[in-house]
mmCIF file of C-alpha atoms in Angstrom:
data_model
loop_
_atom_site.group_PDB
_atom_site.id
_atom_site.type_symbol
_atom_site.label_atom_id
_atom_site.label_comp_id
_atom_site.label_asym_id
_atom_site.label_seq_id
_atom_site.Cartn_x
_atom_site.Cartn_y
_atom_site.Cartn_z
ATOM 1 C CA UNK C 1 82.770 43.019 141.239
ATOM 2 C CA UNK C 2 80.859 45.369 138.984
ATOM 3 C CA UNK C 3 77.853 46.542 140.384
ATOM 4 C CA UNK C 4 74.809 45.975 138.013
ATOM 5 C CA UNK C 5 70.712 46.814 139.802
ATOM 6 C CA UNK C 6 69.184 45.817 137.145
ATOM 7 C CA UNK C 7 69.007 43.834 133.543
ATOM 8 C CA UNK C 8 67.028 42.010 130.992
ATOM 9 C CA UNK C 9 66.101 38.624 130.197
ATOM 10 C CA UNK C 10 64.773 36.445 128.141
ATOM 11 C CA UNK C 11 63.559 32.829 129.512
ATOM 12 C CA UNK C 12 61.991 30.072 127.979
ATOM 13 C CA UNK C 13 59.890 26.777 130.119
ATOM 14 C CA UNK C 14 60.373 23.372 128.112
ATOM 15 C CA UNK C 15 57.916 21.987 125.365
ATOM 16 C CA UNK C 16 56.432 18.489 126.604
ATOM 17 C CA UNK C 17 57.682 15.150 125.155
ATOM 18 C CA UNK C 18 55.363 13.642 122.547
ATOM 19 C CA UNK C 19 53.328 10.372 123.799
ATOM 20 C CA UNK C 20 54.775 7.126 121.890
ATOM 21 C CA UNK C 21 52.672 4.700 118.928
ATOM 22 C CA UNK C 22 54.004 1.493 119.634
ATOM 23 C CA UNK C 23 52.255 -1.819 119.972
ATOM 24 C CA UNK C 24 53.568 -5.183 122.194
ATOM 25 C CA UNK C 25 54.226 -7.654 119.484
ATOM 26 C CA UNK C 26 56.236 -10.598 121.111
ATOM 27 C CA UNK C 27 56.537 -14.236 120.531
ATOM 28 C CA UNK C 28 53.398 -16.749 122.287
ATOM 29 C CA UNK C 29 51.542 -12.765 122.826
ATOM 30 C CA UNK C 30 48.542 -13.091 120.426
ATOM 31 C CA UNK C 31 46.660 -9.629 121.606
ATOM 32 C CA UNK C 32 49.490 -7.683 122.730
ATOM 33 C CA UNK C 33 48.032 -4.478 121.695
ATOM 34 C CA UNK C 34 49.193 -0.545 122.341
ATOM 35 C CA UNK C 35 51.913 -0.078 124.782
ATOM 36 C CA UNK C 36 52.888 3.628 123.654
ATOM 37 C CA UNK C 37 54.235 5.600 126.995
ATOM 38 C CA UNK C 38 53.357 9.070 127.876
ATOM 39 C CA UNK C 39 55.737 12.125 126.978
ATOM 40 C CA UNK C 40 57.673 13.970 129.875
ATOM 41 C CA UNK C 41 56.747 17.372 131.048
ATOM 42 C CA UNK C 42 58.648 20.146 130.423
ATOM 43 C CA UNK C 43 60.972 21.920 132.244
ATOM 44 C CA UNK C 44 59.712 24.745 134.308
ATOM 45 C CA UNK C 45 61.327 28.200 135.127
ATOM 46 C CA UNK C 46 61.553 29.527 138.959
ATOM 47 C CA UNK C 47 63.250 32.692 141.034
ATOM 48 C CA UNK C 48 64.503 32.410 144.378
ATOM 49 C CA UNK C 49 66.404 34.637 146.752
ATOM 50 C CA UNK C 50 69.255 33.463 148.143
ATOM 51 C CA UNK C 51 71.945 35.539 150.541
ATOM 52 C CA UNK C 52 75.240 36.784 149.689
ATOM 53 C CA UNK C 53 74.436 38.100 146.215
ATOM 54 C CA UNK C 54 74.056 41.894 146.015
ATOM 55 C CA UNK C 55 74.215 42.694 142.633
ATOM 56 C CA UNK C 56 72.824 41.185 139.529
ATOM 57 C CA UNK C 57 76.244 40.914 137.517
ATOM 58 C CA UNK C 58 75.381 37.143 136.595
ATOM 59 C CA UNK C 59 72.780 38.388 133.915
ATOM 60 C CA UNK C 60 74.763 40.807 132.282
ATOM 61 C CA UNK C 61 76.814 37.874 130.204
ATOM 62 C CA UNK C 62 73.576 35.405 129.756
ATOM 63 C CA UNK C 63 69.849 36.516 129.211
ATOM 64 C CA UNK C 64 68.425 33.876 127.845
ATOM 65 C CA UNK C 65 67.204 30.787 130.032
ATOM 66 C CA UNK C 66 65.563 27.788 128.412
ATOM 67 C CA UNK C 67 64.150 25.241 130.265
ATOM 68 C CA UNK C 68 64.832 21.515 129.089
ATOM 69 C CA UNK C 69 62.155 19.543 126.568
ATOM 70 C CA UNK C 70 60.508 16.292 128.275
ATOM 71 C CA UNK C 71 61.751 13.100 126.901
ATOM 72 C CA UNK C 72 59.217 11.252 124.432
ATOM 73 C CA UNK C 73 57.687 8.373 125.192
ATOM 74 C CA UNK C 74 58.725 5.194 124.658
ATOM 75 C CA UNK C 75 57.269 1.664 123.731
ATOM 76 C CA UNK C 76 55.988 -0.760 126.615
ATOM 77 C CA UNK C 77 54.248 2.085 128.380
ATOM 78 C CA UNK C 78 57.708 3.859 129.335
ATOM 79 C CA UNK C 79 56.769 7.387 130.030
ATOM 80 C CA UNK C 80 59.344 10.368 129.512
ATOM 81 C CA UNK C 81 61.473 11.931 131.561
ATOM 82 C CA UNK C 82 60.723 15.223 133.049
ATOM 83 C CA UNK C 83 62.596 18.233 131.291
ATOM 84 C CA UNK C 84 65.059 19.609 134.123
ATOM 85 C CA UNK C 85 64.098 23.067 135.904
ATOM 86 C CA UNK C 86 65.473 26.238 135.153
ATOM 87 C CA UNK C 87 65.872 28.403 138.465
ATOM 88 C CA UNK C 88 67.348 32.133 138.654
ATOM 89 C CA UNK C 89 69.225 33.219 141.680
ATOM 90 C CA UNK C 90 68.528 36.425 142.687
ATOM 91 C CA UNK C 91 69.803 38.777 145.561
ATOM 92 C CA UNK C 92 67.467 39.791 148.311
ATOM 93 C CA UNK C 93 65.129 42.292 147.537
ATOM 94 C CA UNK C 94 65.056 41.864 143.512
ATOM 95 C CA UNK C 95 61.887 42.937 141.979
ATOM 96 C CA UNK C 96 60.660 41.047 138.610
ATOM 97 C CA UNK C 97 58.983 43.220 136.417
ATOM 98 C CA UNK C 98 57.061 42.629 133.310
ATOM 99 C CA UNK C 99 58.901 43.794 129.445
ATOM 100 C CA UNK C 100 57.109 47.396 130.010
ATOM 101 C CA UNK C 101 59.893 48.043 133.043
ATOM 102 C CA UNK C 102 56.643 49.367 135.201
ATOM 103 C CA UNK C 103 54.203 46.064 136.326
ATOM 104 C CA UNK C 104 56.020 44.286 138.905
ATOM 105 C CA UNK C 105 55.082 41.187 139.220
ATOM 106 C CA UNK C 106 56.857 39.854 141.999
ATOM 107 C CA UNK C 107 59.085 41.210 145.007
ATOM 108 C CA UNK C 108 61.668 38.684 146.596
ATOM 109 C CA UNK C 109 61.906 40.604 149.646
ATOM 110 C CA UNK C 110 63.526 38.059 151.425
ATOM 111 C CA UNK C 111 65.826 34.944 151.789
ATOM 112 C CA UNK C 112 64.550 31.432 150.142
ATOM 113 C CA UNK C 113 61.434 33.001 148.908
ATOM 114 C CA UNK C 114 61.272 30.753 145.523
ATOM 115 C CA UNK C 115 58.209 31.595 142.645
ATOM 116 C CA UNK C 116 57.175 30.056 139.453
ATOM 117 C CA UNK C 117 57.932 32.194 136.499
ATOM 118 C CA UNK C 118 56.850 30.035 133.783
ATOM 119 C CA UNK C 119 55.187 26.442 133.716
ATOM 120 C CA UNK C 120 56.853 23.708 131.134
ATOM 121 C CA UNK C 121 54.211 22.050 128.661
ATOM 122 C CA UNK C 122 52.330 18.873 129.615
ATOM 123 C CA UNK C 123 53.980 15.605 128.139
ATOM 124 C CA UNK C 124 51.823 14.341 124.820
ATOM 125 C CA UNK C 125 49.784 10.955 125.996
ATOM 126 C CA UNK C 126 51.040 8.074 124.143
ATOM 127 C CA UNK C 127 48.732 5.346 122.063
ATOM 128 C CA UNK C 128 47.493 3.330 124.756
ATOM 129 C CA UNK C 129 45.769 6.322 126.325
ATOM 130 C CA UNK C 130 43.305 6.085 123.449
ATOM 131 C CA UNK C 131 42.703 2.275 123.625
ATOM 132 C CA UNK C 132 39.087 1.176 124.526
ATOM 133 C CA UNK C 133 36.189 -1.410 123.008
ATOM 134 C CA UNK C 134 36.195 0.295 119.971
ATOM 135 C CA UNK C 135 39.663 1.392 119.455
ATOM 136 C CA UNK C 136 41.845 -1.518 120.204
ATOM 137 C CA UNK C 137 44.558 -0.974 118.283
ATOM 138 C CA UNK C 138 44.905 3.418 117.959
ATOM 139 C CA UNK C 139 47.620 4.919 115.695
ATOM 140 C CA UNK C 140 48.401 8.063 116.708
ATOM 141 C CA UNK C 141 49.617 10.264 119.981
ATOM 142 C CA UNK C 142 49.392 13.267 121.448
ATOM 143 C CA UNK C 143 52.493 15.453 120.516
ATOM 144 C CA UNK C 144 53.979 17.358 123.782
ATOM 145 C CA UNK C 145 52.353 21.113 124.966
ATOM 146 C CA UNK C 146 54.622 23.837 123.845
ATOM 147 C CA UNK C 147 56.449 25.826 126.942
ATOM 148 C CA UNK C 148 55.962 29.374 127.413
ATOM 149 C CA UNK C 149 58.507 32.644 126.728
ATOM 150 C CA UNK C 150 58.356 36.124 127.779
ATOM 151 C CA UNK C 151 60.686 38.706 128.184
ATOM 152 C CA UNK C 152 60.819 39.925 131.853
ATOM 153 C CA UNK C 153 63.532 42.864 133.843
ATOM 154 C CA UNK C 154 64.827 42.118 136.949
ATOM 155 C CA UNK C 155 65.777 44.834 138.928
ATOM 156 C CA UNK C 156 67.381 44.942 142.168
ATOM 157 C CA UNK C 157 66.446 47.546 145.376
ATOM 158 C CA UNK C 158 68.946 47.023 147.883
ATOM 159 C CA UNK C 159 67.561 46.520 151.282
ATOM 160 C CA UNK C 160 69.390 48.067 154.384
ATOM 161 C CA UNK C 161 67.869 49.694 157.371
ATOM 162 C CA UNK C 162 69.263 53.116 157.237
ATOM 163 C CA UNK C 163 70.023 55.296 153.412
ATOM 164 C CA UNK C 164 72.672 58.231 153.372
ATOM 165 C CA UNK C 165 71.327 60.978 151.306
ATOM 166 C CA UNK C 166 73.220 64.106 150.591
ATOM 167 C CA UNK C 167 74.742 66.448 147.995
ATOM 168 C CA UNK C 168 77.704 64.938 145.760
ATOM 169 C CA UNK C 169 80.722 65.544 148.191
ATOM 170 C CA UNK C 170 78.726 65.572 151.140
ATOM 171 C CA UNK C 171 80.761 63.217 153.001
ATOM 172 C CA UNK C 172 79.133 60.097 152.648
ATOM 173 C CA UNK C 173 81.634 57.678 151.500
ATOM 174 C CA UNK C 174 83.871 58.731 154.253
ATOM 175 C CA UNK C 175 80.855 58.485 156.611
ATOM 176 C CA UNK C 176 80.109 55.313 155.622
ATOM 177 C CA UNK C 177 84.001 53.903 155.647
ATOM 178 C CA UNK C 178 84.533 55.091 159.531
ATOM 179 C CA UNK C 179 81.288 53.338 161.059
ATOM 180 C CA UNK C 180 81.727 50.110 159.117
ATOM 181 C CA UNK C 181 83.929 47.733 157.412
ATOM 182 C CA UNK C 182 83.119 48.778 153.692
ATOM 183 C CA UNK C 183 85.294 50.735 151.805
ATOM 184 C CA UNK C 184 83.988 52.738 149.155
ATOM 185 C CA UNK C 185 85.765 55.178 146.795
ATOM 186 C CA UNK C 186 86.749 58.553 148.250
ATOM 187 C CA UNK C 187 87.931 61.829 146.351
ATOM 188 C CA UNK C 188 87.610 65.106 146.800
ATOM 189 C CA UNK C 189 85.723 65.711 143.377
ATOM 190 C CA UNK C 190 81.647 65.451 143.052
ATOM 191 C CA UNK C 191 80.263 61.714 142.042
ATOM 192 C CA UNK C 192 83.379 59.743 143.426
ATOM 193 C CA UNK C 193 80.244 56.924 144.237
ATOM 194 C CA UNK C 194 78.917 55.461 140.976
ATOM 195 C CA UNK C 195 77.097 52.836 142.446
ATOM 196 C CA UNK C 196 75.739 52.379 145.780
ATOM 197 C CA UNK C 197 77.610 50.822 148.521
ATOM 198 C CA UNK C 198 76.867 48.554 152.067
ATOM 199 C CA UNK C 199 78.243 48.827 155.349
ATOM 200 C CA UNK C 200 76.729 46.687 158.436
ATOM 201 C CA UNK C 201 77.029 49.031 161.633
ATOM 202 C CA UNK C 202 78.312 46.688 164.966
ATOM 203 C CA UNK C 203 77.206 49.259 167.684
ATOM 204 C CA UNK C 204 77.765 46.037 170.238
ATOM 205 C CA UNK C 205 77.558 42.131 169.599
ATOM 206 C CA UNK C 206 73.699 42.337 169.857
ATOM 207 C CA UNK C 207 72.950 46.088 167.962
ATOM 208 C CA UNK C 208 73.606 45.801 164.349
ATOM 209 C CA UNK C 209 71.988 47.297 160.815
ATOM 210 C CA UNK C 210 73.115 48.227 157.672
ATOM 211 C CA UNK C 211 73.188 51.305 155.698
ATOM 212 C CA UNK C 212 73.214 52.184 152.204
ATOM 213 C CA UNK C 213 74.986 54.383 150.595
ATOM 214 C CA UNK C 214 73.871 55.419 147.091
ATOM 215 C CA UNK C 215 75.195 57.972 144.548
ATOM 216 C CA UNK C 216 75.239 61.836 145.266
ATOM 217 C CA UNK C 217 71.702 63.573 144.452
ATOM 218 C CA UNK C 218 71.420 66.799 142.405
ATOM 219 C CA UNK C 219 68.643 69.470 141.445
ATOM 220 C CA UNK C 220 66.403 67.892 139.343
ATOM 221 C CA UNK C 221 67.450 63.939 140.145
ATOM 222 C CA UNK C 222 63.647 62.680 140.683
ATOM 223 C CA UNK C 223 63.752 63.593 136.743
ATOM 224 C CA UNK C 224 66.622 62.051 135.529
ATOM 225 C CA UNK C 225 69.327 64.643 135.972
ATOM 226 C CA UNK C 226 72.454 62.862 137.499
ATOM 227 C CA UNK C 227 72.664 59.244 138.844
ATOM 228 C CA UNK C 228 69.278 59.882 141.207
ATOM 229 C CA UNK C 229 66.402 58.279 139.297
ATOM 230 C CA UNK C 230 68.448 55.508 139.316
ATOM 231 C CA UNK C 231 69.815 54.376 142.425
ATOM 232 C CA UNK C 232 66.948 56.387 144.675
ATOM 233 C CA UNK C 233 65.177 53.854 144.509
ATOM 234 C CA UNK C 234 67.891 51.444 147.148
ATOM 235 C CA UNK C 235 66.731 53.513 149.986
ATOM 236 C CA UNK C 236 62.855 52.861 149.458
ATOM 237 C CA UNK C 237 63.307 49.990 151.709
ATOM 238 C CA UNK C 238 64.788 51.483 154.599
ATOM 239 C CA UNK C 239 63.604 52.279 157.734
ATOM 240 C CA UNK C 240 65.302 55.908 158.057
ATOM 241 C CA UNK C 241 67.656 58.089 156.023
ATOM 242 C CA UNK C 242 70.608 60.271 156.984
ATOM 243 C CA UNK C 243 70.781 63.609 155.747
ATOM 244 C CA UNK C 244 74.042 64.424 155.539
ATOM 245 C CA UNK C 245 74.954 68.373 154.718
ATOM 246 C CA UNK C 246 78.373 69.315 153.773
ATOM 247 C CA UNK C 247 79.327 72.256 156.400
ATOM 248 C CA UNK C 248 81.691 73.701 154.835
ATOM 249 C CA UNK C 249 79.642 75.023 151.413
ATOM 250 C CA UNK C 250 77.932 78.396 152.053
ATOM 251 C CA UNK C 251 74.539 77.715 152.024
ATOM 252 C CA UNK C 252 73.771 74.814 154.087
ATOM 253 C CA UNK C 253 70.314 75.264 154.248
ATOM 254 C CA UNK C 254 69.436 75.312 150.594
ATOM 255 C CA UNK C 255 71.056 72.268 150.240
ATOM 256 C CA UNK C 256 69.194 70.672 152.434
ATOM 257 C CA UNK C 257 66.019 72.354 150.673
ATOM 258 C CA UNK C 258 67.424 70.430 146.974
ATOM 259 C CA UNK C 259 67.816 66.907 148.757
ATOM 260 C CA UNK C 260 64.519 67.280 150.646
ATOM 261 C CA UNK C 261 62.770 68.373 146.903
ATOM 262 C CA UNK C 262 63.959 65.482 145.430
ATOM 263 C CA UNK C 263 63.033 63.076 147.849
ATOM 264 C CA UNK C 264 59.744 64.219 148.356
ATOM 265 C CA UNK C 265 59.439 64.618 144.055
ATOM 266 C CA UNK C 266 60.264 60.870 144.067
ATOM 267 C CA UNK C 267 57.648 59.659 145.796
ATOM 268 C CA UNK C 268 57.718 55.547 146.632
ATOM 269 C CA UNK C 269 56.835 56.821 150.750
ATOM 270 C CA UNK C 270 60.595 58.700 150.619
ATOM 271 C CA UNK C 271 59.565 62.242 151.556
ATOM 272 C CA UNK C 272 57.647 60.613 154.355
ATOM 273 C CA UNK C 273 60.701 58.651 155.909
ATOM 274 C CA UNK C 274 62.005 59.547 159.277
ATOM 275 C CA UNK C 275 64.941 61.942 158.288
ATOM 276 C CA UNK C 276 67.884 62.418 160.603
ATOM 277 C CA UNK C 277 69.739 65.314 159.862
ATOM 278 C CA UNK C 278 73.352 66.109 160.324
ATOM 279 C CA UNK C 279 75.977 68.608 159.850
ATOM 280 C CA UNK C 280 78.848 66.817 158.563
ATOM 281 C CA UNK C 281 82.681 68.063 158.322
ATOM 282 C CA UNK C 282 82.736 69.868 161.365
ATOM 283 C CA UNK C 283 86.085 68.955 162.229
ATOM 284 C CA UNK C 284 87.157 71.452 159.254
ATOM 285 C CA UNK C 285 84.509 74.664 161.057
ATOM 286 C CA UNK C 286 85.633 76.333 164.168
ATOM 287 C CA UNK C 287 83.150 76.428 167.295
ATOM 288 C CA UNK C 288 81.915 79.847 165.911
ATOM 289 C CA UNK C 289 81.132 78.899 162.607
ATOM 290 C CA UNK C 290 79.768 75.496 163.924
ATOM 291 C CA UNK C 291 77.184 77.660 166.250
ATOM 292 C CA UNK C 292 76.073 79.524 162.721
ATOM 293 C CA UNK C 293 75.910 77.145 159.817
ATOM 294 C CA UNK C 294 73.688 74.612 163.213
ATOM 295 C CA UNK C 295 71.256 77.676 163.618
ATOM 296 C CA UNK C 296 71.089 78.328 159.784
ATOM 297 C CA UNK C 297 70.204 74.937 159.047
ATOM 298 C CA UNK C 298 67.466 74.593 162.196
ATOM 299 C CA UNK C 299 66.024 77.406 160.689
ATOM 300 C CA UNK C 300 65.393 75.621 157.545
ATOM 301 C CA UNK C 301 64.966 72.059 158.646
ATOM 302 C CA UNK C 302 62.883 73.302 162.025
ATOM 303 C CA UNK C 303 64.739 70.315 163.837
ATOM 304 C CA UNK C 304 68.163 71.004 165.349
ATOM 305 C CA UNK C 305 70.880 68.935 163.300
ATOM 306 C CA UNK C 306 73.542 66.820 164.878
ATOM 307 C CA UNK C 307 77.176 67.725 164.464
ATOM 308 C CA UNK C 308 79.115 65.134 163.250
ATOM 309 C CA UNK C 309 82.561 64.511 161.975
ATOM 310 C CA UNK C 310 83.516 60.872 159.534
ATOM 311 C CA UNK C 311 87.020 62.109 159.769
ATOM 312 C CA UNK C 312 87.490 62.149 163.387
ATOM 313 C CA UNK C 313 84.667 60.546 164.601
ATOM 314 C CA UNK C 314 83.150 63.381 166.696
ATOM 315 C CA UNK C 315 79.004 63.137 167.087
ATOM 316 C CA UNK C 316 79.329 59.886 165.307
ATOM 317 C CA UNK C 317 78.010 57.750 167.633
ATOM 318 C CA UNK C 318 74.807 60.082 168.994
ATOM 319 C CA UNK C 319 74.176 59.742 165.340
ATOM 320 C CA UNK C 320 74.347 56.062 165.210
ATOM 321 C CA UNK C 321 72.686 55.634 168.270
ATOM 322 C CA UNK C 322 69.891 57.903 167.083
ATOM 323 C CA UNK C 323 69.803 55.577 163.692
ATOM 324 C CA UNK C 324 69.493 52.780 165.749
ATOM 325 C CA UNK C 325 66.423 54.069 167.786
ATOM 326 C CA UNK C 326 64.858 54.382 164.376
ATOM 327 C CA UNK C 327 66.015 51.266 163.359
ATOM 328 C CA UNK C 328 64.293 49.072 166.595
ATOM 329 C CA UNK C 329 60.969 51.093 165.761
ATOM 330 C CA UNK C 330 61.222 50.083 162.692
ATOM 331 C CA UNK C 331 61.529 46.501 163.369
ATOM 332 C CA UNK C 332 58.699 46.755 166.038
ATOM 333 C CA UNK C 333 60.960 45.638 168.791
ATOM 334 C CA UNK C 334 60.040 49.045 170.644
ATOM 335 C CA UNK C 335 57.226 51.274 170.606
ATOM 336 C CA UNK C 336 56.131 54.483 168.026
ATOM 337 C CA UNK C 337 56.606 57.844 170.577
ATOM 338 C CA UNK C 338 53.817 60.367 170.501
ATOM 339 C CA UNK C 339 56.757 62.581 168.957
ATOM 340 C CA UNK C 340 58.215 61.545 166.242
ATOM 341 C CA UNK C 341 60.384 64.020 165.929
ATOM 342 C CA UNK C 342 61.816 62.661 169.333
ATOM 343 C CA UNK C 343 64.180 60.372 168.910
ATOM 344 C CA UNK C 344 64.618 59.570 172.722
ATOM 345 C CA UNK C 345 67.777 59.642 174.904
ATOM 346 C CA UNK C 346 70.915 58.657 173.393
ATOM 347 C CA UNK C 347 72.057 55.725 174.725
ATOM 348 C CA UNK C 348 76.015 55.003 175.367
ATOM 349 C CA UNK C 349 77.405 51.889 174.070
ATOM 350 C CA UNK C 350 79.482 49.906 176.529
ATOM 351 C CA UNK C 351 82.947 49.830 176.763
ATOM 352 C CA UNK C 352 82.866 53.343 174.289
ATOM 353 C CA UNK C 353 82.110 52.673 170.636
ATOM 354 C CA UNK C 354 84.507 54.455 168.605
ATOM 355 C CA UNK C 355 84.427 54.665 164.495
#
């Protein structure tokens, strides 16, 4: 399926039914007088969130949503049916925002959250409404309230507990691929991810969170150049990114100098995420070279970098485990440390958790 974060719409709520002139004139009925029915509210336009959507594909071949009309009224005070409901499903974590692309005007952060877009017009009252002492017999009705219509965008910020961030070619489709069950696109060429990807993490049966992996980030992506603007915005909602930096270019540390730039140039609270840092490809350095590009990047970063490998699995799961740490914190099921720099002991899984 085509991945597709965000799109625009049109929608429309339904016009109320007009009220009914009618009067009861029936055999042995001498005063029958006005029996015109009410008209039927119009439809109305909601949102909800449901599960198992992650991309917003479904409004790329409609954008325009029209509520129903409310039936008229009808004679012997038979009121109109209601015009049926429009609702939008959306995946988890969709933002609606107004036609400017900046207000947002709602969040649906999370499962079965439902919200009223627009409200349908009231139904128009029919003739015997206006009957009294000194209007018995009134000739006219209200016509039905017309709906509302706006243009709105919908656009979609993945939620997952950990982001990947790194260089194009940094390793992070393969990184993703050997710790979970997704399967992105891997080449040995720059932007081989075009769109960002999921993978749930099952450390045991009871430790589990997802990360995202979005596009490769370049100099200059928190201003448009490459795919960053874009699809940076998928890790605002996680708890914790992974730095990963490709050991095997020649300057490690001003690599991770460009991500860190970026992030921090972005803004949305991503500069101030807890960043876990890791020197991928390993498996490709000998121990040597391994000891130098660790102690060039520490020297940069200030924090010392884990050494991990997607290929062959080596350091993967300190580096999971120290995502996970992250993850709990972030969840509140286990205090903040006065350090947070500290990620505490690594934790083995049981019965050896292997990529």
């Amino acid at each position: 399926m085509k991945f597709l974060d965000q799109a625009k719409i049109y929608i429309r709520s339904g016009d109320g039914g007009g009220g009914s002139v009618s009067f009861r004139r029936e055999k042995f009925i001498p005063h029958g007088g006005p029996d015109g029915g009410d008209g039927g509210k119009g439809g109305d336009v909601w949102i909800t969130a449901v599960d198992g959507l992650n991309t917003l594909i479904d409004f790329r071949y409609q954008q325009h949503f029209k509520a129903d009309t409310g039936n008229h009224g009808q004679g012997r005070n038979m009121h109109g049916a209601k015009g049926e409901d429009v609702i939008l499903r959306v995946p988890v974590g969709t933002q609606v925002l107004d036609e400017d692309k900046e207000t947002v005007l709602l969040d649906m952060d999370h499962a079965g959250k439902t919200e009223m877009l627009l409200r349908g017009g009231n139904g128009g009252w029919g003739n015997a409404r206006f009957k009294g002492p000194v209007n018995q017999a009134p000739t006219h009705a209200n016509p039905g309230q017309e709906g509302q219509e706006r243009a709105i965008w919908l656009r979609l910020k993945l939620i997952a507990d950990v982001g990947l961030a790194g260089l194009p070619n940094a390793g992070k489709s393969t990184f993703l691929a050997a710790v979970s069950a997704a399967r992105p696109k891997i080449a040995d060429y720059p932007f081989t991810t075009l769109a960002p990807n999921l993978g749930t993490v099952d450390l045991s049966p009871n430790e589990r969170f997802v990360i995202a992996d979005i596009p490769g980030l370049i100099e200059g992506a928190s201003e448009g150049a490459g795919l960053g603007t874009r699809f940076l915005g998928h890790v605002e909602r996680s708890g914790c990114l992974i730095h990963l930096v490709d050991a095997t270019q020649d300057d490690v540390a001003g690599a991770w100098r460009t991500i860190r730039h970026e992030l921090e140039a972005y803004g949305q609270g991503l500069g101030d995420k807890t960043e876990i840092l890791a020197l991928n490809k390993i498996d490709a350095l000998t121990d040597e070279a391994r000891t130098e590009k660790a102690a060039e990047l520490k020297a940069a970063a200030g924090v010392d970098p884990l050494l991990v490998s997607g290929v062959s699995g080596e350091g993967v799961e300190a580096l999971l485990r120290a995502a996970w740490t992250v993850v709990r914190r972030t969840r509140g099921e286990i205090a903040l440390p006065d350090d947070e720099d500290d990620l505490g002991p690594v934790e083995e899984t049981p019965g050896g958790w292997r990529p």
